[in-house]
Short mmCIF file of C-alpha atoms and ligand atoms in Angstrom, two decimals:
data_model
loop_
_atom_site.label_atom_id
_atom_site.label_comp_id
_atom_site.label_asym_id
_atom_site.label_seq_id
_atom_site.Cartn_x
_atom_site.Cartn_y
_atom_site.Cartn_z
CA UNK A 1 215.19 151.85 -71.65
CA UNK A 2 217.12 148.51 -72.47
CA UNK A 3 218.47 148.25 -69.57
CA UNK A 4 215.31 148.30 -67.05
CA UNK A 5 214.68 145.46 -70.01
CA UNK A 6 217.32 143.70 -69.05
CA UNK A 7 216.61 144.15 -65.01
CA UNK A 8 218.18 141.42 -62.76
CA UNK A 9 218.46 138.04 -64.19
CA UNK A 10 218.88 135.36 -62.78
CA UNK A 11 221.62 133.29 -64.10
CA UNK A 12 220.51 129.76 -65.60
CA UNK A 13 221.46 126.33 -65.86
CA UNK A 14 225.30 127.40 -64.63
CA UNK A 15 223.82 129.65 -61.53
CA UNK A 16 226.00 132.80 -60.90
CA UNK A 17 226.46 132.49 -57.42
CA UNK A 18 226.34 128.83 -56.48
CA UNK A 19 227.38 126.90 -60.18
CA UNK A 20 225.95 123.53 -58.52
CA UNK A 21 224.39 122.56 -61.63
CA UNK A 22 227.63 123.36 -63.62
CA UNK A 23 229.78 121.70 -61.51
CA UNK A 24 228.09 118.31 -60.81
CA UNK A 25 227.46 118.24 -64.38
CA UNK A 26 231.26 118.92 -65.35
CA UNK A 27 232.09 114.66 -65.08
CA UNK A 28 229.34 113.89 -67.46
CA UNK A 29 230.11 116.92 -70.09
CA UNK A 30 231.79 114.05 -72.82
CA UNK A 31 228.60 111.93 -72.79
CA UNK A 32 226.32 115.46 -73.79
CA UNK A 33 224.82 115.39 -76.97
CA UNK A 34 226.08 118.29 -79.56
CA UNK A 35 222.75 119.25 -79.37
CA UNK A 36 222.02 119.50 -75.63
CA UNK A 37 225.68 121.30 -74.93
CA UNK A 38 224.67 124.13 -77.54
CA UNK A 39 221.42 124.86 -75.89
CA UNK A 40 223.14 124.96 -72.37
CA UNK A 41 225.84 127.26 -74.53
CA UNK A 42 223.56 129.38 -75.84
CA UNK A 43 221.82 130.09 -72.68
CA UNK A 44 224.91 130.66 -70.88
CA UNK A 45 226.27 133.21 -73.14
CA UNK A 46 222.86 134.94 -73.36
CA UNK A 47 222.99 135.52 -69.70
CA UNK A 48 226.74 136.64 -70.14
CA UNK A 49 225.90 139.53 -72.38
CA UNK A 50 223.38 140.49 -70.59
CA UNK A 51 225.29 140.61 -66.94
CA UNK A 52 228.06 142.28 -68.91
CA UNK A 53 225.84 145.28 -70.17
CA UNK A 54 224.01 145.40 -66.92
CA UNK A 55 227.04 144.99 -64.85
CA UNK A 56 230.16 146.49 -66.84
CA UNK A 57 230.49 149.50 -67.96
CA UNK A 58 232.97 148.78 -70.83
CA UNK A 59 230.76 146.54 -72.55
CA UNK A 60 227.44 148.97 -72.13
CA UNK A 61 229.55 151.49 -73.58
CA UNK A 62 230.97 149.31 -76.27
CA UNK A 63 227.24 148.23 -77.00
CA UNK A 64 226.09 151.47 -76.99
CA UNK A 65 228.69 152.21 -79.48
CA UNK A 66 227.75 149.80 -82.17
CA UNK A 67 224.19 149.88 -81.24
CA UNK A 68 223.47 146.68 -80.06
CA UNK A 69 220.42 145.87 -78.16
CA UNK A 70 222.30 142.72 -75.86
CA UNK A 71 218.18 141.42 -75.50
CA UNK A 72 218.65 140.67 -79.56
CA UNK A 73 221.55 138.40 -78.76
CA UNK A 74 220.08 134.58 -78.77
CA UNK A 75 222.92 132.54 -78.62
CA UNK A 76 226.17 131.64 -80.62
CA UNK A 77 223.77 132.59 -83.68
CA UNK A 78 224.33 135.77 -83.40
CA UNK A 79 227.96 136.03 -82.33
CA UNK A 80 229.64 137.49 -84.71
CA UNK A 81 227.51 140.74 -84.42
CA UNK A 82 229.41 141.13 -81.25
CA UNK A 83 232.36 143.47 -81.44
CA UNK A 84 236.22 142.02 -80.88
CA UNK A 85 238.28 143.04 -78.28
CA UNK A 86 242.00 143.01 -78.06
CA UNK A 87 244.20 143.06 -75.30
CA UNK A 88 244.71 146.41 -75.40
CA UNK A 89 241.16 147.10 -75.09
CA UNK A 90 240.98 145.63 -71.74
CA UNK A 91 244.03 146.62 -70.45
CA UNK A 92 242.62 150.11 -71.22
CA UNK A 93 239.47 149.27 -69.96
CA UNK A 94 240.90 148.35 -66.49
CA UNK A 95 238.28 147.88 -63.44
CA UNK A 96 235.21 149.46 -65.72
CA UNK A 97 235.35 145.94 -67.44
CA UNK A 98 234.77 143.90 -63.96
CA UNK A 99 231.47 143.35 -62.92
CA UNK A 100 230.33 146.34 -60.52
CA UNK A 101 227.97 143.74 -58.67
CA UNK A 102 230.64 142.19 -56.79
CA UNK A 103 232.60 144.05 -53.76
CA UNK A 104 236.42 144.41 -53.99
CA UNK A 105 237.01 142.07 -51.22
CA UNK A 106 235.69 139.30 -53.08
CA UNK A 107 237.50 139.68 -55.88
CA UNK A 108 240.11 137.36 -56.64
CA UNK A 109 242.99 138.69 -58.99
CA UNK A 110 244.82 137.24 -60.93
CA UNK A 111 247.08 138.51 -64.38
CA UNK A 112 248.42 137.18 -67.35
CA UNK A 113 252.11 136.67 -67.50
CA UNK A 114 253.56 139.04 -69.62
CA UNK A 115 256.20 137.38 -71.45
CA UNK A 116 255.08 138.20 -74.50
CA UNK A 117 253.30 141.65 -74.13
CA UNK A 118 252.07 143.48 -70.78
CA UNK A 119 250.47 142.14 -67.97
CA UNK A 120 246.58 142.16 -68.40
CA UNK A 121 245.48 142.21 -64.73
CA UNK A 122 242.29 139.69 -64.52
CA UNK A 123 239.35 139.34 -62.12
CA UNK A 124 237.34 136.46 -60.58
CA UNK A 125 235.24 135.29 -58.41
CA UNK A 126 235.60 131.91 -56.29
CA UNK A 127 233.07 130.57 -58.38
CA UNK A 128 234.96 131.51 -61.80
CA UNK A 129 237.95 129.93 -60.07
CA UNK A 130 236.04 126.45 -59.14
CA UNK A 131 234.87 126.27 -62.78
CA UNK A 132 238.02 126.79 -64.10
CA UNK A 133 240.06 124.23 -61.78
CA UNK A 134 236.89 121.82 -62.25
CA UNK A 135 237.52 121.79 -65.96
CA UNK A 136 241.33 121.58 -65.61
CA UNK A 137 240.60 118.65 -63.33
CA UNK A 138 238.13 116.54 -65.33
CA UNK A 139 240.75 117.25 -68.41
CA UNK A 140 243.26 115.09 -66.33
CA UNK A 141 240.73 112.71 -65.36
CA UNK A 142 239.90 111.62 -68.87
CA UNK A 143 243.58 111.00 -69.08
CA UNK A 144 243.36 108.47 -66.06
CA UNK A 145 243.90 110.94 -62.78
CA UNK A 146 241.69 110.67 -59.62
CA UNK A 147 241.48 112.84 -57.39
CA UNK A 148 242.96 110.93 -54.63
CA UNK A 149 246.23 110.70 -56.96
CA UNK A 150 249.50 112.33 -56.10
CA UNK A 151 249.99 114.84 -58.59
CA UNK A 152 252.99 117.04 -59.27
CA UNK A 153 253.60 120.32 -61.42
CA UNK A 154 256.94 121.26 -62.69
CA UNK A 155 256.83 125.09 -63.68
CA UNK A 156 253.30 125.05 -64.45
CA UNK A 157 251.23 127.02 -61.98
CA UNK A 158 247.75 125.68 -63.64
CA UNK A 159 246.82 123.32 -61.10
CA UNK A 160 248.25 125.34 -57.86
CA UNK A 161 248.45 123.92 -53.82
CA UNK A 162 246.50 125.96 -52.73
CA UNK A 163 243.45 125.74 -55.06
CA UNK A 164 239.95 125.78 -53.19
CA UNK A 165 239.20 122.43 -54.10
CA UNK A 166 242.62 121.04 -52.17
CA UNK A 167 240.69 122.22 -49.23
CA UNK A 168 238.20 119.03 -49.44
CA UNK A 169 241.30 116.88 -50.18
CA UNK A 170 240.28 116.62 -53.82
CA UNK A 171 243.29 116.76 -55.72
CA UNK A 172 246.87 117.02 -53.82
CA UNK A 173 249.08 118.64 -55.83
CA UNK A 174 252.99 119.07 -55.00
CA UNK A 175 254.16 122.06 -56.75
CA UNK A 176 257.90 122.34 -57.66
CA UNK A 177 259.98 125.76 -58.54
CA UNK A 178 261.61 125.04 -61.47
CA UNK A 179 263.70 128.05 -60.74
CA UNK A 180 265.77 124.86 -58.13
CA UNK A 181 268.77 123.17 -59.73
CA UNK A 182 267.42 120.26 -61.97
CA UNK A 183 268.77 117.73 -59.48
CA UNK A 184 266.04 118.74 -57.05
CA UNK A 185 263.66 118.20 -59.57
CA UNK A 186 264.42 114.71 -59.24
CA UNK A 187 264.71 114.43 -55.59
CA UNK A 188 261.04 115.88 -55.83
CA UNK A 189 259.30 113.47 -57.88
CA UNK A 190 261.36 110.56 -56.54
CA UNK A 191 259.63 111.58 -53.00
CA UNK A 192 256.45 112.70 -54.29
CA UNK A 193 255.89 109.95 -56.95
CA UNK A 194 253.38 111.47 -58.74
CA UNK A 195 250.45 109.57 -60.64
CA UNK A 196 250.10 112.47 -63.17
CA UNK A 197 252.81 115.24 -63.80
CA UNK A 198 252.50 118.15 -65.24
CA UNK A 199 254.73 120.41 -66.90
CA UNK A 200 256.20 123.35 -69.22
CA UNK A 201 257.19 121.24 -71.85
CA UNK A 202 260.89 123.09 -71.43
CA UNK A 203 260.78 122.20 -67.90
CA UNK A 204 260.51 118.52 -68.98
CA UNK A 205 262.90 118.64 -71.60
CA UNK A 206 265.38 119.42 -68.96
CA UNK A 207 263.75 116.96 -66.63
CA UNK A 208 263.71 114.11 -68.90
CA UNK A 209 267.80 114.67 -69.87
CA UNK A 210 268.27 114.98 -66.07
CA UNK A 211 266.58 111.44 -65.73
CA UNK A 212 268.37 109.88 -68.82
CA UNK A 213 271.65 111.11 -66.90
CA UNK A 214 270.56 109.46 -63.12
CA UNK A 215 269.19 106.02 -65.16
CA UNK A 216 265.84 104.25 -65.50
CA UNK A 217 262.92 106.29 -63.49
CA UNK A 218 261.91 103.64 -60.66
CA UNK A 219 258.92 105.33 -60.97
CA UNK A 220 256.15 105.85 -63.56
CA UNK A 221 253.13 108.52 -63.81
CA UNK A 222 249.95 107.15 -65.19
CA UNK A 223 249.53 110.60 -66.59
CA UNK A 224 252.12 112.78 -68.02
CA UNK A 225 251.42 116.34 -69.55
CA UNK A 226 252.83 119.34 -70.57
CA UNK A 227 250.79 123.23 -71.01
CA UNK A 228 251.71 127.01 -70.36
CA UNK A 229 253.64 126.78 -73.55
CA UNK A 230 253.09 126.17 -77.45
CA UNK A 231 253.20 121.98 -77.41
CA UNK A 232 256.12 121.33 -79.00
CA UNK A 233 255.70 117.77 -80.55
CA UNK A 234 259.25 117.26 -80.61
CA UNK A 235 259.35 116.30 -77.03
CA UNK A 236 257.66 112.98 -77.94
CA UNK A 237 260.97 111.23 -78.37
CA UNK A 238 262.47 112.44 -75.29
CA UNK A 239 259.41 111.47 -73.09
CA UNK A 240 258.93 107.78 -75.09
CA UNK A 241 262.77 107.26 -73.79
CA UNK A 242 262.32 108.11 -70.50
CA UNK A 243 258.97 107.79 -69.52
CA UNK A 244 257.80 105.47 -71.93
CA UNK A 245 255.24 107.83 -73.69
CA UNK A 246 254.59 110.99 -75.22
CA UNK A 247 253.27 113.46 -73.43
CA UNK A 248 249.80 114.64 -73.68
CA UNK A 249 249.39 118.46 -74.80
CA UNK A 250 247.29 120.99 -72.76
CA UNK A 251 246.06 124.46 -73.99
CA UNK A 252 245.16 126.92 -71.97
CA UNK A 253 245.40 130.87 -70.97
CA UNK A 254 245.08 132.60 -68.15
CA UNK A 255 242.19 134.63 -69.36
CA UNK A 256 240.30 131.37 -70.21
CA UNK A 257 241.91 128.97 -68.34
CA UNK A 258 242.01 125.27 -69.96
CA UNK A 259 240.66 125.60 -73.36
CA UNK A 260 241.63 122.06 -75.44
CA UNK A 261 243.75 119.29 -74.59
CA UNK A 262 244.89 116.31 -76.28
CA UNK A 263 243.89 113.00 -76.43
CA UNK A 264 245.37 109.40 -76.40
CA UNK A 265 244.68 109.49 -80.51
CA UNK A 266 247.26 111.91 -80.93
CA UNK A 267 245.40 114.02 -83.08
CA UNK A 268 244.92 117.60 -81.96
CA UNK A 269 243.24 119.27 -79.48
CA UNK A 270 240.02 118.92 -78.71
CA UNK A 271 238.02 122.46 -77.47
CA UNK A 272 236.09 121.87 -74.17
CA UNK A 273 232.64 123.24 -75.65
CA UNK A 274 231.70 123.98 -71.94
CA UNK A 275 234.39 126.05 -71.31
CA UNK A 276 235.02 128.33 -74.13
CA UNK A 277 233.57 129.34 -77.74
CA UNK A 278 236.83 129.40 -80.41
CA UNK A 279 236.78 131.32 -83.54
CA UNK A 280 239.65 131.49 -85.91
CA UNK A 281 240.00 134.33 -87.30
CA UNK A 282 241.37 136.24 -90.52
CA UNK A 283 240.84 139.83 -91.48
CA UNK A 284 237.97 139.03 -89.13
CA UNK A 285 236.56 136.26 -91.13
CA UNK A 286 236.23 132.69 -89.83
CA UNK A 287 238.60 130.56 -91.78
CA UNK A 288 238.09 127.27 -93.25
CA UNK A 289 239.03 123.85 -92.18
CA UNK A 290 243.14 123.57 -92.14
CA UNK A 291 243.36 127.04 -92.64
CA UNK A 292 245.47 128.69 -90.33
CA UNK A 293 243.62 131.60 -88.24
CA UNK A 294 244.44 133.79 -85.07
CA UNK A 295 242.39 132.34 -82.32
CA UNK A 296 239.40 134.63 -80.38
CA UNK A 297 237.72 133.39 -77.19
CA UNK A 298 234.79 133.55 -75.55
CA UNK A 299 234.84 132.33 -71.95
CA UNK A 300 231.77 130.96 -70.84
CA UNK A 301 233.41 130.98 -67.59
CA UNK A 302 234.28 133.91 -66.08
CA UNK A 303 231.58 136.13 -64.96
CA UNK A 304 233.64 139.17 -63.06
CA UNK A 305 235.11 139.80 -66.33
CA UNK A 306 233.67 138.43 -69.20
CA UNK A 307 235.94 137.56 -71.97
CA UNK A 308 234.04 137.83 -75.28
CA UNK A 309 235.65 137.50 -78.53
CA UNK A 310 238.64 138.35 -76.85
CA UNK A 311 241.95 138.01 -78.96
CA UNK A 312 244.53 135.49 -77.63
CA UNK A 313 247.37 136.19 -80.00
CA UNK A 314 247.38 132.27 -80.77
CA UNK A 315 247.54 131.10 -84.69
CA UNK A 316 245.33 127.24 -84.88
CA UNK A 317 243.52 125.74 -87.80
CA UNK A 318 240.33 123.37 -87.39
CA UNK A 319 240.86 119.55 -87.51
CA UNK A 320 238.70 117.95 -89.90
CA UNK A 321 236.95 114.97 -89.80
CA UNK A 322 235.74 112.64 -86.52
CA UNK A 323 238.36 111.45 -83.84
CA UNK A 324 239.58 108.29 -83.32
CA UNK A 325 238.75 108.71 -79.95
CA UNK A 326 235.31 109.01 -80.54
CA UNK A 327 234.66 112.58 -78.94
CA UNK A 328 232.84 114.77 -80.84
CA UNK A 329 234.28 118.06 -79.46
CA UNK A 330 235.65 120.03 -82.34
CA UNK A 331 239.85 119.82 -82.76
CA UNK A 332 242.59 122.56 -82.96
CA UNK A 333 245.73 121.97 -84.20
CA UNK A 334 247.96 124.81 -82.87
CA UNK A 335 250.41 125.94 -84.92
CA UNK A 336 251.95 128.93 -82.98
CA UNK A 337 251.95 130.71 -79.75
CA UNK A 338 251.48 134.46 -78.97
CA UNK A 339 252.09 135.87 -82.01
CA UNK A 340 255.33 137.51 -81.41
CA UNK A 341 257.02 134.15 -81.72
CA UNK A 342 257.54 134.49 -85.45
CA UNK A 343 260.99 135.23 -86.97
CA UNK A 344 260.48 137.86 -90.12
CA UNK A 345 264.02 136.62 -92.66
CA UNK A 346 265.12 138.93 -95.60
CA UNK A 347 262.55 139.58 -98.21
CA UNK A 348 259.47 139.43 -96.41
CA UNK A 349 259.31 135.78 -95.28
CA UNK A 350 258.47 134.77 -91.70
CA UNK A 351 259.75 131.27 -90.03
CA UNK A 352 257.72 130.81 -86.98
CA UNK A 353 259.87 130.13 -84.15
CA UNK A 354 258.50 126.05 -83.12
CA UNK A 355 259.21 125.36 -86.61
CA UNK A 356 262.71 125.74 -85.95
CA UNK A 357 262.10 124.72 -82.38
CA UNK A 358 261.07 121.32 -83.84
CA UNK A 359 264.33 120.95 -85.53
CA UNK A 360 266.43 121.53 -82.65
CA UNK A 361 264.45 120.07 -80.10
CA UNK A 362 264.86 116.51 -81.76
CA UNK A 363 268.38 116.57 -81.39
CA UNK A 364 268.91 114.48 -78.16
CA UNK A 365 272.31 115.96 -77.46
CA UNK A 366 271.01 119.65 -76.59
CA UNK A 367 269.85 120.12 -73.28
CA UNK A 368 268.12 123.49 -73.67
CA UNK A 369 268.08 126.28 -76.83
CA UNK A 370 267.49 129.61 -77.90
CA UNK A 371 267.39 131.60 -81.11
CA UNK A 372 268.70 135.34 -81.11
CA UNK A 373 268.07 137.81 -83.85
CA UNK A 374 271.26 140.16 -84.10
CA UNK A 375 270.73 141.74 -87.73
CA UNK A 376 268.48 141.69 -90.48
CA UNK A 377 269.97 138.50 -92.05
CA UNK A 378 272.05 136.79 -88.69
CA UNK A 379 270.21 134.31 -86.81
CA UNK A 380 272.15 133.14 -84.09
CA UNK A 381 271.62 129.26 -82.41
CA UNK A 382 272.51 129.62 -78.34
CA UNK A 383 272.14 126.16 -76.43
CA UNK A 384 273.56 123.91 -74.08
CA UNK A 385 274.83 120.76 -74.39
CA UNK A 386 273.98 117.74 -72.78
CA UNK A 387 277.53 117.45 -71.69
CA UNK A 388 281.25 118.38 -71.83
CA UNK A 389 281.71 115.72 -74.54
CA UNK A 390 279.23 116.58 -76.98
CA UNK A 391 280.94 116.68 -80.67
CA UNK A 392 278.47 119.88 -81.88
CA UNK A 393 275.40 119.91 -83.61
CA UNK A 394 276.26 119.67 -87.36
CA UNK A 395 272.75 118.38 -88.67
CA UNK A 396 270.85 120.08 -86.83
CA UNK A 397 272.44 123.57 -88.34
CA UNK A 398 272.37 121.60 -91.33
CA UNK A 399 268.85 121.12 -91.41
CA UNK A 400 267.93 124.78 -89.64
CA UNK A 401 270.36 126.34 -92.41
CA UNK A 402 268.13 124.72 -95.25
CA UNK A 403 264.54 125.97 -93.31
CA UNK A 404 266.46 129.36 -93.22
CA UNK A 405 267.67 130.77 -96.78
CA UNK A 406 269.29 133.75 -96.76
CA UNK A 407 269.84 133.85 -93.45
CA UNK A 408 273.48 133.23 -91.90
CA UNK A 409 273.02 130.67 -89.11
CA UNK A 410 275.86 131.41 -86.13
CA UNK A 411 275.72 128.42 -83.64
CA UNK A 412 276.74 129.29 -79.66
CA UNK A 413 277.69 126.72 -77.03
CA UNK A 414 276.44 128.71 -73.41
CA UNK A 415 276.33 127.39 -70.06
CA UNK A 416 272.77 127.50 -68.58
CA UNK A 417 270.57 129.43 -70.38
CA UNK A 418 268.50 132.15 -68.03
CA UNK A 419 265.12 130.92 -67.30
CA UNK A 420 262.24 133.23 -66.19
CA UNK A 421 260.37 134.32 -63.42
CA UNK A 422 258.07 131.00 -63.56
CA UNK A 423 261.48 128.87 -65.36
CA UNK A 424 260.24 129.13 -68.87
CA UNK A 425 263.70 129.29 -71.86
CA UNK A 426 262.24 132.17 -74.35
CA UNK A 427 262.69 130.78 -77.10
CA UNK A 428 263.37 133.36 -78.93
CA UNK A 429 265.15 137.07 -78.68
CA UNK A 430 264.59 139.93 -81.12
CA UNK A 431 267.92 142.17 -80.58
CA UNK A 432 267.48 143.40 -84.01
CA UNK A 433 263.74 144.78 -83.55
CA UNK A 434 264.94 145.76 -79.73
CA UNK A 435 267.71 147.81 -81.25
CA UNK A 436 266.02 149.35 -84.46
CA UNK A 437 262.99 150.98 -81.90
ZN1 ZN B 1 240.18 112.57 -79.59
#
């Protein structure tokens, strides 16, 4: 009965199949009145829930199962009668949670990476992917990129070669393997000169101590930032030393693509209302302002799999308060990564991991680090030095031991630390955990 309701629909404002009016409009976005963006956000997830139930059958049955009639949903209103999904739920899920309206050939997959938990295996179409490189795009453009500037990504597969968009020559992008020796790195962006550069932030810790080494960069990027990783705010230092700024910090997931970035004011992230709907979350509440909540998104973006308050495994509390940039968007201030990235200590207490990351990462004489859990109460420090001469790290243990009570604090010099498949450090291993299950 609902659903010969619901019949075909066409899809407004952000069209389905074509997204012309979405994707002229992206460049203008920041000028939209708070007003005039929720309507066009309303709309566009009213269509969403409605393609989902006619389209997935996941959602119809997860509808069906709380008895939701996806007609009664207005707008961002009436959210939170939606039910949450985990992971899990669309791992599980699989292909009965893409839209059946599109043929397997013209589906573009993608997945997430896995570092943290399984791979969720993600669908698109070539419109979804536009959207999402078009808001990646206009991200770096507020920060001073064009697209007829060289850019350059070290690690971070965000803004790939072979994007569709490269095929009109809009944005060339040089992509380097940071899996290559360091020194190549170098060799890269002293060929490719980049305007804007792009990285993990571990990929340019590691590039900016290569560059201290090798002397004054003869060349600067207008725009330097860093994403596919919690923003660690320690790397501001570095990057002031060697390229004369701090970086500017990018949030994004593969499920959403980019989802907040920061600004020139230093102050947050700000949410790209036209891209995603965030709710912070406890015990399924929405928390209050500084708060700190686990972050659920709704994509407004993908349509072969609709992401609706989908759980990223993120902890962020709101910003308060207006910007000094002047931007209205609302700000995040992200406080964690996938959850996993906490350490539990004796009696209960849990350190998150970039809290200690923060401490070490300051230090200007280690090149790369690691934390390993080996019992209960034994934290051990791995990293590498900058170089053969280093004299230790005494205040940095000094200051980790006093962040870690209880805990004994063993410090190990390595050689290069393994890097992963896409030359991420983890930055933290549970043996303890690993060897209790
Ligand atoms: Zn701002």
């Amino acid at each position: 009965m609902m659903n010969s309701r619901m019949g075909k629909t066409r899809e407004p404002v952000w069209s389905g199949h074509w997204g012309l009016t979405y994707m002229l409009g992206v460049p203008f976005r920041t000028r939209m009145t708070e007003q005039r963006m929720n309507g066009m956000r309303d709309r566009r997830l009213r269509w969403l829930v409605r393609h989902a139930w006619r389209t997935m059958p996941f959602y119809r049955e997860l509808l069906q199962r709380d008895g939701l009639d996806p007609g009664s949903i207005g707008g961002f209103g009436d959210l939170q009668r939606l039910p949450l999904i985990s992971r899990d739920d669309l791992r599980n899920a699989g292909e009965s949670a893409w839209a059946e309206d599109l043929s397997a050939k013209r589906r573009i997959l993608a997945s997430t990476s896995g570092s943290s938990d399984k791979p969720l295996p993600l669908a698109y179409r070539l419109n979804d992917r536009l959207r999402k490189h078009l808001i990646g795009l206009h991200c770096m453009s507020m920060y001073g990129w064009r697209p007829w500037h060289r850019g350059m990504a070290l690690g971070s597969e965000a803004l790939p070669v072979n994007h569709p968009l490269a095929r009109f020559g809009i944005s060339r992008w040089a992509w380097v393997d940071p899996s290559q020796p360091v020194k190549e790195w170098l060799t890269a962006y002293n060929s490719v000169r980049p305007h804007a550069l792009h990285c993990y932030p571990s990929a340019l810790r590691e590039f900016c101590f290569e560059a201290r080494k090798q002397g004054p960069l003869r060349w600067l990027p207008k725009v330097l930032s860093v994403g596919g990783e919690f923003y660690p705010e320690e790397l501001g230092a570095l990057a002031a030393e060697v390229f004369g700024r701090p970086p500017l910090g990018m949030y994004g997931a593969v499920e959403g693509g980019r989802l907040a970035f920061e600004c020139e004011a230093h102050d947050g992230l700000h949410v790209r209302p036209d891209a995603v709907h965030i709710e912070l979350l406890k015990n399924g509440q929405e928390v209050a302002p500084g708060e700190s909540g686990s972050v659920f998104i709704t994509s407004l973006i993908n349509t072969v799999m609709p992401i609706i308050r989908y759980e990223l495994g993120d902890l962020a509390a709101w910003k308060q308060g207006a910007c000094d940039c002047g931007l209205w968007w609302p700000r995040l201030t992200i406080f964690q990564g996938r959850k996993g990235d906490v350490i539990p200590l004796p009696g209960g207490r849990r350190v998150p991991v970039t809290r200690l990351a923060s401490i070490v990462g300051k230090s200007t004489s280690v090149r790369q680090f690691q934390f390993v859990r080996r019992a209960e109460n034994i934290l051990v420090l791995r990293y590498e030095p900058d170089n053969e001469k280093e004299p230790g790290v005494p205040e940095v243990c000094e200051k980790l031991q006093q962040a870690l009570p209880g805990v004994s604090l063993e410090v190990e010099r390595t050689g290069q630390l393994p890097r992963t498949r896409s030359g991420k450090v983890t930055r933290y291993i549970d043996e303890f955990e690993k060897s209790a299950s």
